[in-house]
Amino acid sequence: MNQPAARRGSAAWALVITSVAGFMAALDNLVVTTALPSIREDLGGALHDLEWTVSAYTLTFAVLLMFGAALGDRFGRRRLFGIGLAVFTGASAAAALAPGIDALIAARAVQGVGAAIMMPLTLTLLTAAVPAAKRGMAFGIWGAVNGLAVAAGPLIGGTLTEHLSWQWIFWLNVPLGLALLPLARLRLSESYGTGARLDAVGTLLASGGLFGIVYGLIRGPIDGWTSATVLTGLLAGGALIGAFVRHGIRGRAPMLPMRLFRDRAFSGINAASLLMFLGMFGSIFLLSQYMQGVLGYSPTEAGLRMLPWTGMPMLVAPLAGALSDRIGGRPVVATGLALQAIGLAWFAVVVTPDVSYAAQLPALIVSGVGMALYFAPAANLVMSSVRPSEQGIASGANNALREVGGALGIAAMSSIFAAQGGYGSPQQFVDGLEPALWVGAGMVALGAAAALSIPRRGGRSGAPPDATEETRKDRRLAQV
């Protein structure tokens, strides 16, 4: 009887530690958004500088996630989780102390490096600690905490910015990180993956390609879409991504084996994740500025008014995780993405320079329910679509594609905003925001279609998401 109790304690500690670490990484995706006007006023900078304060984090986060997962598989997941957490905590302090916009962007990039190492290992460590039959609920709680970060990001950012200063949005990570470091060492079990060789070539190809594409999208409205720098970034980035795909097909030990995408469950959920984050992050980036710059809300008021959207995962994600255990993740994720797309389209219809909050509220609620239905089932679909030995790669790939979607969404939707409107007047802002929201809604709707391509109740052959009890027992034995 003692051994099961010890295992339950280990699973509980793993859930607490990985959820808080995931909260920190997810929080820093959105905590900056409501602070952007204050950062702009304090440190200066144009629209493209504000984009980089968000994209520097999401981009380094995205391109190094799979490499971070591979480092954990090779050198120990608990060990690398601690290293990533330490880097993230130190970079948060550096961001708080940044004397200018360039230093802030650099610190945000280093934050992304730390998050890229620790974030994919949260799901891998949690999967190893929790029995297969209970993972749906565990992922639901993990998703709810990540949803809390999404909810708390704009609100915490706005409250700290208004009542203290924008620097405190970064200082907040320091005590959390310092508390988690010893807990991770004492309460998490060490585990290893396949021990495959590290793929430096793949990392360089992915990093260079994504940087080139995002750089071109951000600079396009400023330098012109036909300028040499923009065309070079877009074309060279596209070529490097093509080389990365080829490397994933033919390389000896690629960081992301392209054979995984032959599985409809894996390719469908990853396409849905990328498109979801593309539409959602680009929309939140612009809407948080719209609420302050056009509607005149304070940072705290803007964060509070976004809670019906960003706060819904706290309530619904655990239920969505349990529901996915009963009926499968496919219909839950597809429904969630459809609702998110409807919410963004609804917002595009009602947005004006003086729209009332009552008119915004239905769009915010529908978007929030949609986001909540996506989070937990998506994690379960990803982890159950591959063999246990490949779960580190799967987690890294999914998180990477989500962050890529966020970086591309901010860059692409800001480009649409800048081409159609600007900061000159409230009406100009709305003129740019409306078409950007329509594009965001369209991208999330495509994500819903991608989710429907997932097999109805299957994943990898021999290891479906809705596995038989015998298969679940085999999985539990494989994790011991």
CSV table of C-alpha atoms in Angstrom, one decimal, residues 65-407:
chain,number,residue,atom,x,y,z
A,65,LEU,CA,11.4,24.0,-28.2
A,66,MET,CA,12.2,20.8,-30.0
A,67,PHE,CA,15.9,21.2,-29.3
A,68,GLY,CA,15.1,21.8,-25.6
A,69,ALA,CA,13.0,18.6,-25.6
A,70,ALA,CA,15.8,16.7,-27.2
A,71,LEU,CA,18.3,18.0,-24.6
A,72,GLY,CA,16.0,16.7,-21.9
A,73,ASP,CA,15.6,13.3,-23.5
A,74,ARG,CA,19.4,13.0,-23.8
A,75,PHE,CA,20.8,14.6,-20.6
A,76,GLY,CA,17.9,14.1,-18.2
A,77,ARG,CA,14.5,15.8,-18.3
A,78,ARG,CA,14.5,16.9,-14.7
A,79,ARG,CA,18.1,18.3,-15.0
A,80,LEU,CA,17.3,20.3,-18.1
A,81,PHE,CA,14.0,21.4,-16.7
A,82,GLY,CA,15.9,23.0,-13.8
A,83,ILE,CA,18.4,24.7,-16.2
A,84,GLY,CA,15.6,26.1,-18.3
A,85,LEU,CA,13.8,27.4,-15.2
A,86,ALA,CA,17.0,29.1,-14.0
A,87,VAL,CA,17.6,30.8,-17.4
A,88,PHE,CA,14.0,31.9,-17.5
A,89,THR,CA,14.1,33.4,-14.0
A,90,GLY,CA,17.4,35.2,-14.6
A,91,ALA,CA,16.2,36.7,-17.9
A,92,SER,CA,13.0,37.9,-16.2
A,93,ALA,CA,15.1,39.9,-13.8
A,94,ALA,CA,17.1,41.3,-16.7
A,95,ALA,CA,13.9,42.3,-18.5
A,96,ALA,CA,12.8,44.2,-15.4
A,97,LEU,CA,16.1,46.0,-15.3
A,98,ALA,CA,16.2,46.9,-19.0
A,99,PRO,CA,17.2,50.5,-19.6
A,100,GLY,CA,15.9,50.7,-23.1
A,101,ILE,CA,13.7,49.0,-25.7
A,102,ASP,CA,16.6,47.1,-27.3
A,103,ALA,CA,17.8,45.7,-23.9
A,104,LEU,CA,14.2,44.6,-23.2
A,105,ILE,CA,13.9,42.8,-26.5
A,106,ALA,CA,17.2,41.0,-25.9
A,107,ALA,CA,16.1,39.9,-22.4
A,108,ARG,CA,12.8,38.7,-23.8
A,109,ALA,CA,14.7,36.6,-26.3
A,110,VAL,CA,16.7,35.0,-23.5
A,111,GLN,CA,13.5,34.4,-21.6
A,112,GLY,CA,12.3,32.5,-24.6
A,113,VAL,CA,15.4,30.3,-24.6
A,114,GLY,CA,14.7,29.3,-20.9
A,115,ALA,CA,11.0,28.7,-21.6
A,116,ALA,CA,11.9,26.6,-24.7
A,117,ILE,CA,14.0,24.3,-22.5
A,118,MET,CA,11.5,23.9,-19.6
A,119,MET,CA,8.1,24.1,-21.3
A,120,PRO,CA,8.1,20.9,-23.4
A,121,LEU,CA,9.5,19.0,-20.5
A,122,THR,CA,6.5,19.9,-18.3
A,123,LEU,CA,4.2,17.6,-20.3
A,124,THR,CA,6.9,14.9,-20.6
A,125,LEU,CA,7.6,14.8,-16.9
A,126,LEU,CA,3.8,14.9,-16.1
A,127,THR,CA,3.1,12.1,-18.5
A,128,ALA,CA,5.8,9.9,-16.9
A,129,ALA,CA,4.4,10.6,-13.4
A,130,VAL,CA,0.7,10.1,-14.0
A,131,PRO,CA,-1.0,6.7,-14.9
A,132,ALA,CA,-2.3,6.6,-18.4
A,133,ALA,CA,-6.0,6.2,-17.3
A,134,LYS,CA,-5.8,9.5,-15.3
A,135,ARG,CA,-3.9,11.6,-17.8
A,136,GLY,CA,-7.0,13.2,-19.3
A,137,MET,CA,-7.9,14.8,-16.0
A,138,ALA,CA,-4.2,15.7,-15.2
A,139,PHE,CA,-3.9,17.3,-18.6
A,140,GLY,CA,-7.2,19.1,-17.9
A,141,ILE,CA,-5.8,20.6,-14.7
A,142,TRP,CA,-2.5,21.4,-16.5
A,143,GLY,CA,-4.5,23.1,-19.3
A,144,ALA,CA,-6.6,25.0,-16.7
A,145,VAL,CA,-3.5,26.4,-15.1
A,146,ASN,CA,-2.2,27.4,-18.5
A,147,GLY,CA,-5.6,28.9,-19.2
A,148,LEU,CA,-5.3,30.8,-15.9
A,149,ALA,CA,-2.0,32.3,-17.3
A,150,VAL,CA,-3.9,33.3,-20.4
A,151,ALA,CA,-6.6,34.8,-18.3
A,152,ALA,CA,-4.2,36.4,-15.8
A,153,GLY,CA,-1.8,37.7,-18.4
A,154,PRO,CA,-3.7,40.8,-19.5
A,155,LEU,CA,-5.1,41.4,-16.0
A,156,ILE,CA,-1.9,41.0,-14.1
A,157,GLY,CA,0.0,43.0,-16.7
A,158,GLY,CA,-2.6,45.8,-16.5
A,159,THR,CA,-2.8,45.8,-12.7
A,160,LEU,CA,0.9,45.8,-12.1
A,161,THR,CA,1.5,48.4,-14.8
A,162,GLU,CA,-1.1,50.8,-13.5
A,163,HIS,CA,-0.4,50.5,-9.7
A,164,LEU,CA,3.3,49.8,-9.7
A,165,SER,CA,5.2,49.8,-13.0
A,166,TRP,CA,5.5,47.7,-16.1
A,167,GLN,CA,8.8,46.3,-14.8
A,168,TRP,CA,6.8,44.3,-12.2
A,169,ILE,CA,5.3,42.1,-14.8
A,170,PHE,CA,8.8,40.5,-15.1
A,171,TRP,CA,9.8,40.7,-11.4
A,172,LEU,CA,6.8,38.5,-10.7
A,173,ASN,CA,8.6,35.5,-12.2
A,174,VAL,CA,11.6,35.7,-9.9
A,175,PRO,CA,10.1,34.5,-6.6
A,176,LEU,CA,8.1,31.8,-8.5
A,177,GLY,CA,11.2,30.5,-10.2
A,178,LEU,CA,13.3,30.5,-7.1
A,179,ALA,CA,10.7,28.5,-5.2
A,180,LEU,CA,10.3,25.9,-8.0
A,181,LEU,CA,14.0,25.2,-8.5
A,182,PRO,CA,14.5,23.3,-5.2
A,183,LEU,CA,11.1,21.6,-5.5
A,184,ALA,CA,12.0,20.3,-8.9
A,185,ARG,CA,15.2,18.9,-7.7
A,186,LEU,CA,13.6,17.2,-4.7
A,187,ARG,CA,10.2,16.1,-5.9
A,188,LEU,CA,10.6,15.2,-9.6
A,189,SER,CA,12.0,11.9,-10.8
A,190,GLU,CA,14.7,11.9,-13.4
A,191,SER,CA,13.9,10.3,-16.8
A,192,TYR,CA,15.5,10.0,-20.2
A,193,GLY,CA,14.3,9.5,-23.7
A,194,THR,CA,15.8,7.7,-26.6
A,195,GLY,CA,19.3,9.2,-26.2
A,196,ALA,CA,19.4,10.2,-29.9
A,197,ARG,CA,22.0,12.5,-31.2
A,198,LEU,CA,21.3,16.2,-30.9
A,199,ASP,CA,20.2,17.8,-34.2
A,200,ALA,CA,22.2,21.0,-34.5
A,201,VAL,CA,21.6,21.2,-38.2
A,202,GLY,CA,17.8,21.0,-37.8
A,203,THR,CA,17.9,23.6,-35.1
A,204,LEU,CA,19.8,26.1,-37.2
A,205,LEU,CA,17.6,25.6,-40.2
A,206,ALA,CA,14.4,26.0,-38.2
A,207,SER,CA,15.7,29.0,-36.3
A,208,GLY,CA,17.0,30.8,-39.4
A,209,GLY,CA,13.9,30.1,-41.4
A,210,LEU,CA,11.4,31.3,-38.9
A,211,PHE,CA,13.4,34.4,-38.0
A,212,GLY,CA,13.6,35.3,-41.7
A,213,ILE,CA,9.8,34.9,-42.2
A,214,VAL,CA,8.9,36.8,-39.0
A,215,TYR,CA,11.4,39.5,-39.7
A,216,GLY,CA,10.0,40.0,-43.2
A,217,LEU,CA,6.4,40.2,-42.0
A,218,ILE,CA,7.3,42.7,-39.3
A,219,ARG,CA,9.5,44.9,-41.6
A,220,GLY,CA,7.1,44.7,-44.6
A,221,PRO,CA,4.8,47.6,-43.7
A,222,ILE,CA,7.9,49.8,-42.7
A,223,ASP,CA,10.4,49.1,-45.5
A,224,GLY,CA,7.9,48.1,-48.2
A,225,TRP,CA,7.0,44.5,-49.3
A,226,THR,CA,9.3,44.7,-52.4
A,227,SER,CA,12.3,46.0,-50.5
A,228,ALA,CA,15.5,44.0,-50.6
A,229,THR,CA,15.6,43.3,-46.8
A,230,VAL,CA,11.9,42.1,-46.7
A,231,LEU,CA,12.2,40.0,-49.8
A,232,THR,CA,15.5,38.5,-48.6
A,233,GLY,CA,14.0,37.6,-45.2
A,234,LEU,CA,10.8,36.0,-46.7
A,235,LEU,CA,12.5,34.1,-49.5
A,236,ALA,CA,15.5,33.0,-47.4
A,237,GLY,CA,13.3,32.1,-44.5
A,238,GLY,CA,11.0,30.0,-46.8
A,239,ALA,CA,14.0,28.3,-48.3
A,240,LEU,CA,15.5,27.4,-44.9
A,241,ILE,CA,12.1,26.0,-43.7
A,242,GLY,CA,12.0,23.9,-46.9
A,243,ALA,CA,15.5,22.6,-46.1
A,244,PHE,CA,14.3,21.9,-42.6
A,245,VAL,CA,11.4,19.7,-43.9
A,246,ARG,CA,13.8,17.9,-46.3
A,247,HIS,CA,16.2,17.3,-43.4
A,248,GLY,CA,13.3,15.9,-41.3
A,249,ILE,CA,12.6,13.4,-44.2
A,250,ARG,CA,16.2,12.4,-45.0
A,251,GLY,CA,18.3,13.2,-41.9
A,252,ARG,CA,19.7,10.4,-39.8
A,253,ALA,CA,18.3,11.7,-36.5
A,254,PRO,CA,16.2,14.8,-37.1
A,255,MET,CA,14.8,16.8,-34.3
A,256,LEU,CA,11.4,16.6,-35.9
A,257,PRO,CA,11.0,13.4,-38.0
A,258,MET,CA,8.5,14.2,-40.8
A,259,ARG,CA,7.3,10.6,-40.7
A,260,LEU,CA,5.2,11.6,-37.6
A,261,PHE,CA,3.1,13.8,-39.9
A,262,ARG,CA,2.0,10.8,-41.8
A,263,ASP,CA,-0.3,10.1,-38.9
A,264,ARG,CA,-3.5,12.0,-39.3
A,265,ALA,CA,-4.0,12.5,-35.6
A,266,PHE,CA,-0.6,14.1,-35.1
A,267,SER,CA,-0.7,16.2,-38.3
A,268,GLY,CA,-4.3,17.3,-37.7
A,269,ILE,CA,-3.8,18.5,-34.1
A,270,ASN,CA,-0.6,20.3,-34.9
A,271,ALA,CA,-2.1,22.1,-37.8
A,272,ALA,CA,-5.1,23.1,-35.6
A,273,SER,CA,-2.8,24.3,-32.9
A,274,LEU,CA,-0.7,26.5,-35.2
A,275,LEU,CA,-3.8,28.1,-36.8
A,276,MET,CA,-5.5,28.6,-33.4
A,277,PHE,CA,-2.5,30.5,-32.0
A,278,LEU,CA,-2.0,32.5,-35.2
A,279,GLY,CA,-5.5,33.9,-35.0
A,280,MET,CA,-5.7,34.2,-31.2
A,281,PHE,CA,-2.4,35.9,-30.4
A,282,GLY,CA,-2.6,38.4,-33.2
A,283,SER,CA,-6.1,39.3,-32.1
A,284,ILE,CA,-5.2,39.8,-28.4
A,285,PHE,CA,-2.1,41.8,-29.3
A,286,LEU,CA,-4.2,44.3,-31.2
A,287,LEU,CA,-7.4,44.2,-29.0
A,288,SER,CA,-5.5,45.0,-25.8
A,289,GLN,CA,-4.1,48.2,-27.4
A,290,TYR,CA,-7.6,49.0,-28.9
A,291,MET,CA,-9.2,48.8,-25.4
A,292,GLN,CA,-6.7,51.3,-24.0
A,293,GLY,CA,-5.8,53.5,-26.9
A,294,VAL,CA,-9.3,53.8,-28.5
A,295,LEU,CA,-11.8,53.0,-25.9
A,296,GLY,CA,-9.9,54.8,-23.1
A,297,TYR,CA,-9.7,52.0,-20.5
A,298,SER,CA,-6.9,51.9,-18.0
A,299,PRO,CA,-4.5,48.9,-18.1
A,300,THR,CA,-6.4,47.2,-15.2
A,301,GLU,CA,-9.8,48.0,-16.8
A,302,ALA,CA,-8.7,46.5,-20.1
A,303,GLY,CA,-7.4,43.3,-18.4
A,304,LEU,CA,-10.7,42.9,-16.5
A,305,ARG,CA,-12.8,43.4,-19.5
A,306,MET,CA,-10.9,40.7,-21.4
A,307,LEU,CA,-11.6,38.1,-18.7
A,308,PRO,CA,-14.8,36.7,-20.3
A,309,TRP,CA,-12.5,35.6,-23.1
A,310,THR,CA,-9.2,34.9,-21.5
A,311,GLY,CA,-10.6,33.7,-18.1
A,312,MET,CA,-12.9,31.0,-19.4
A,313,PRO,CA,-10.3,28.2,-19.6
A,314,MET,CA,-10.1,28.3,-15.8
A,315,LEU,CA,-13.7,27.1,-15.6
A,316,VAL,CA,-14.1,25.0,-18.6
A,317,ALA,CA,-10.7,23.3,-19.4
A,318,PRO,CA,-10.9,20.7,-16.6
A,319,LEU,CA,-14.3,19.7,-17.8
A,320,ALA,CA,-13.1,19.6,-21.4
A,321,GLY,CA,-10.3,17.3,-20.4
A,322,ALA,CA,-12.7,14.9,-18.7
A,323,LEU,CA,-15.1,15.1,-21.6
A,324,SER,CA,-12.3,14.2,-24.0
A,325,ASP,CA,-11.7,11.1,-22.0
A,326,ARG,CA,-15.3,10.0,-22.6
A,327,ILE,CA,-16.0,11.0,-26.2
A,328,GLY,CA,-12.5,11.6,-27.6
A,329,GLY,CA,-10.6,14.9,-28.1
A,330,ARG,CA,-11.5,15.4,-31.8
A,331,PRO,CA,-15.1,16.8,-31.4
A,332,VAL,CA,-14.2,18.9,-28.4
A,333,VAL,CA,-11.2,20.6,-30.1
A,334,ALA,CA,-13.1,21.1,-33.4
A,335,THR,CA,-16.1,22.7,-31.5
A,336,GLY,CA,-13.7,24.9,-29.5
A,337,LEU,CA,-12.0,26.2,-32.6
A,338,ALA,CA,-15.2,26.8,-34.4
A,339,LEU,CA,-16.5,28.9,-31.4
A,340,GLN,CA,-13.2,30.8,-31.3
A,341,ALA,CA,-13.5,31.7,-34.9
A,342,ILE,CA,-17.2,32.8,-34.5
A,343,GLY,CA,-16.1,35.0,-31.5
A,344,LEU,CA,-13.4,36.8,-33.5
A,345,ALA,CA,-15.7,37.3,-36.5
A,346,TRP,CA,-18.4,38.7,-34.1
A,347,PHE,CA,-15.8,41.1,-32.7
A,348,ALA,CA,-14.9,42.2,-36.2
A,349,VAL,CA,-18.6,43.0,-36.9
A,350,VAL,CA,-19.2,45.1,-33.8
A,351,VAL,CA,-15.9,47.0,-33.5
A,352,THR,CA,-16.1,50.8,-33.7
A,353,PRO,CA,-14.3,53.7,-32.1
A,354,ASP,CA,-17.0,54.0,-29.4
A,355,VAL,CA,-18.5,50.5,-29.1
A,356,SER,CA,-20.1,49.7,-25.7
A,357,TYR,CA,-18.8,46.9,-23.6
A,358,ALA,CA,-22.2,45.2,-23.7
A,359,ALA,CA,-21.8,44.9,-27.5
A,360,GLN,CA,-18.4,43.3,-27.0
A,361,LEU,CA,-19.4,40.9,-24.3
A,362,PRO,CA,-21.0,38.1,-26.4
A,363,ALA,CA,-18.0,37.9,-28.7
A,364,LEU,CA,-15.7,37.7,-25.7
A,365,ILE,CA,-17.7,34.9,-24.0
A,366,VAL,CA,-18.0,32.8,-27.2
A,367,SER,CA,-14.2,33.2,-27.8
A,368,GLY,CA,-13.5,32.3,-24.2
A,369,VAL,CA,-15.6,29.1,-24.3
A,370,GLY,CA,-13.9,28.1,-27.6
A,371,MET,CA,-10.4,28.7,-26.2
A,372,ALA,CA,-11.2,26.6,-23.1
A,373,LEU,CA,-12.5,23.7,-25.1
A,374,TYR,CA,-9.3,23.6,-27.1
A,375,PHE,CA,-6.6,23.6,-24.5
A,376,ALA,CA,-6.8,20.3,-22.5
A,377,PRO,CA,-8.1,18.0,-25.2
A,378,ALA,CA,-5.3,19.2,-27.5
A,379,ALA,CA,-2.6,18.2,-25.1
A,380,ASN,CA,-4.2,14.8,-24.7
A,381,LEU,CA,-4.4,14.3,-28.5
A,382,VAL,CA,-0.8,15.2,-29.0
A,383,MET,CA,0.6,12.9,-26.3
A,384,SER,CA,-1.6,10.0,-27.3
A,385,SER,CA,-0.8,10.2,-31.0
A,386,VAL,CA,2.8,9.0,-30.7
A,387,ARG,CA,4.7,6.2,-28.9
A,388,PRO,CA,5.8,6.8,-25.3
A,389,SER,CA,9.5,7.1,-26.5
A,390,GLU,CA,8.5,9.9,-28.9
A,391,GLN,CA,6.4,12.0,-26.5
A,392,GLY,CA,9.2,14.4,-25.8
A,393,ILE,CA,9.5,15.1,-29.5
A,394,ALA,CA,5.7,15.4,-29.8
A,395,SER,CA,5.4,17.8,-26.9
A,396,GLY,CA,8.2,20.0,-28.3
A,397,ALA,CA,6.8,20.0,-31.8
A,398,ASN,CA,3.3,20.9,-30.7
A,399,ASN,CA,4.5,23.7,-28.4
A,400,ALA,CA,6.8,24.9,-31.1
A,401,LEU,CA,4.1,25.1,-33.7
A,402,ARG,CA,1.8,26.9,-31.3
A,403,GLU,CA,4.5,29.5,-30.6
A,404,VAL,CA,5.3,29.8,-34.3
A,405,GLY,CA,1.6,30.4,-34.8
A,406,GLY,CA,1.7,33.2,-32.2
A,407,ALA,CA,4.7,34.9,-33.7
